[in-house]
XYZ file of C-alpha atoms in Angstrom:
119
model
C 0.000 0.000 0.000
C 2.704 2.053 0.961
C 4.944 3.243 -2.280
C 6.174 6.373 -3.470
C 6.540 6.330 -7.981
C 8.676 8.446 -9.647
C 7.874 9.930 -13.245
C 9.740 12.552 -15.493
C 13.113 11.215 -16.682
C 14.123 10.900 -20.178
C 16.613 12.034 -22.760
C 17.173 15.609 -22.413
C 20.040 17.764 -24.123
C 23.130 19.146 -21.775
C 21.729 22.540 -20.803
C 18.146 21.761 -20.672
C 15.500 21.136 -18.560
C 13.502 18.211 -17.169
C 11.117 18.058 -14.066
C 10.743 14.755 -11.715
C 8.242 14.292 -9.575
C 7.344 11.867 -6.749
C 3.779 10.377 -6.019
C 3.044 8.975 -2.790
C 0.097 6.196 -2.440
C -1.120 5.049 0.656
C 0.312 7.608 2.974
C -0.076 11.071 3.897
C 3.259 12.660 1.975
C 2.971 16.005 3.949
C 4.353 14.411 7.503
C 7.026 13.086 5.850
C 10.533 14.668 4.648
C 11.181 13.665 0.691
C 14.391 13.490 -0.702
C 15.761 12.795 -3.731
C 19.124 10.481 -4.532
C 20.215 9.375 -7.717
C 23.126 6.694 -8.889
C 25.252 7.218 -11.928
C 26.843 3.531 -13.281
C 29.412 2.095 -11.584
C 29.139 5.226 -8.917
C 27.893 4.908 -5.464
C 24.172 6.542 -4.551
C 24.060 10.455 -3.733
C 21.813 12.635 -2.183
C 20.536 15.258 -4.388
C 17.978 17.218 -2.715
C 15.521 17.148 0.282
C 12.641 18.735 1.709
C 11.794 18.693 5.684
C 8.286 18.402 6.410
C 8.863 20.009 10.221
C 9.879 23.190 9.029
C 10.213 23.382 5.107
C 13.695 23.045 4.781
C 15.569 22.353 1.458
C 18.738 20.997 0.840
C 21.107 20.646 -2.058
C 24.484 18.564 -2.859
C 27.243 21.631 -4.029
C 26.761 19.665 -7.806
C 23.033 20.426 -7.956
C 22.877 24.154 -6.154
C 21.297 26.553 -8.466
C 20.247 24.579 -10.616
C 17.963 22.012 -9.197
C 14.533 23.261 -6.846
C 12.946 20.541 -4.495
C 9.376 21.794 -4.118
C 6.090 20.100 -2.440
C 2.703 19.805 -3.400
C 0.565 18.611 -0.450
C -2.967 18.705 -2.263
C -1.472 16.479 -4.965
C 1.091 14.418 -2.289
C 3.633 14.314 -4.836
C 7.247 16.118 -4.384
C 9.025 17.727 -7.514
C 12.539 17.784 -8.731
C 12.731 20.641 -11.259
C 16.175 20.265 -13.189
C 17.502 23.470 -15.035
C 20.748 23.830 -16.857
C 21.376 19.778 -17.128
C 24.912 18.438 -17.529
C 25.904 15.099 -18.690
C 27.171 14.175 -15.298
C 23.321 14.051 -14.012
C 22.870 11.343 -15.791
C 21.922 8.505 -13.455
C 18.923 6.392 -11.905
C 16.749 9.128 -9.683
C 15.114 7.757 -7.133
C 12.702 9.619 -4.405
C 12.426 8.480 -0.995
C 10.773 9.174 2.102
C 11.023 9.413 5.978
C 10.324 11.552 8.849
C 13.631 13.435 8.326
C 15.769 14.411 5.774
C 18.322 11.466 6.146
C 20.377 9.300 3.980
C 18.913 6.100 5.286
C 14.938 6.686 3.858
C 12.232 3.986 4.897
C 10.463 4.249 1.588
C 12.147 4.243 -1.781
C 10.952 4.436 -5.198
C 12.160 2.035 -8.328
C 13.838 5.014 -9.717
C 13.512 7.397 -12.868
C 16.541 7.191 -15.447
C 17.834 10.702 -16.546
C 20.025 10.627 -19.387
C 22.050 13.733 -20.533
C 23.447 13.356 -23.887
C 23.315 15.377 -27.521
């Protein structure tokens, strides 16, 4: 019952745009912080972004600052990734996950969204 499903990824150009977003099913998404990781081949997971549910804090990895925005949508429980300015090193499996705080160990994950950044 409980599962979170990503959406959004696809081939996109370096420099543009693509937005992710995370549905939740089965749970109330607004009591719980979402984050968002992603894994590149042969490269170990990463934290991307994350969004407290407490307090509306964001966070961003250095790679992603200024051009990624985390962003919540409690009337449609689903969390957004919006990607600007895409580089082919963000190409990798995106996966949402969810918990009661922004942590690197989440209790619910997502099967993932592939993001590939090529011409």
């Amino acid at each position: 019952q409980l599962q979170l499903v990503e959406s959004g990824g696809g081939l996109v150009q370096p420099g543009g745009s693509l937005r992710l977003s995370c549905a939740a099913s089965g749970f109330t998404l607004d009591y719980y912080a979402i984050g968002w990781f992603r894994q590149a081949p042969g490269k170990e997971r990463e934290g991307v972004s994350c969004i407290s549910s407490s307090d509306g804090s964001t966070y961003y990895a250095d790679s992603v600052k200024g051009r990624f925005t985390i962003s919540r949508d409690n009337a449609k429980n689903t969390v957004y990734l919006q990607m600007n300015s895409l580089k082919p090193e963000d190409t990798a499996v995106y996966y949402c996950a969810a918990d009661k705080a922004c942590t690197f160990a989440m209790d619910y994950w997502g099967k993932g969204t592939l993001v590939t950044v090529s011409s």
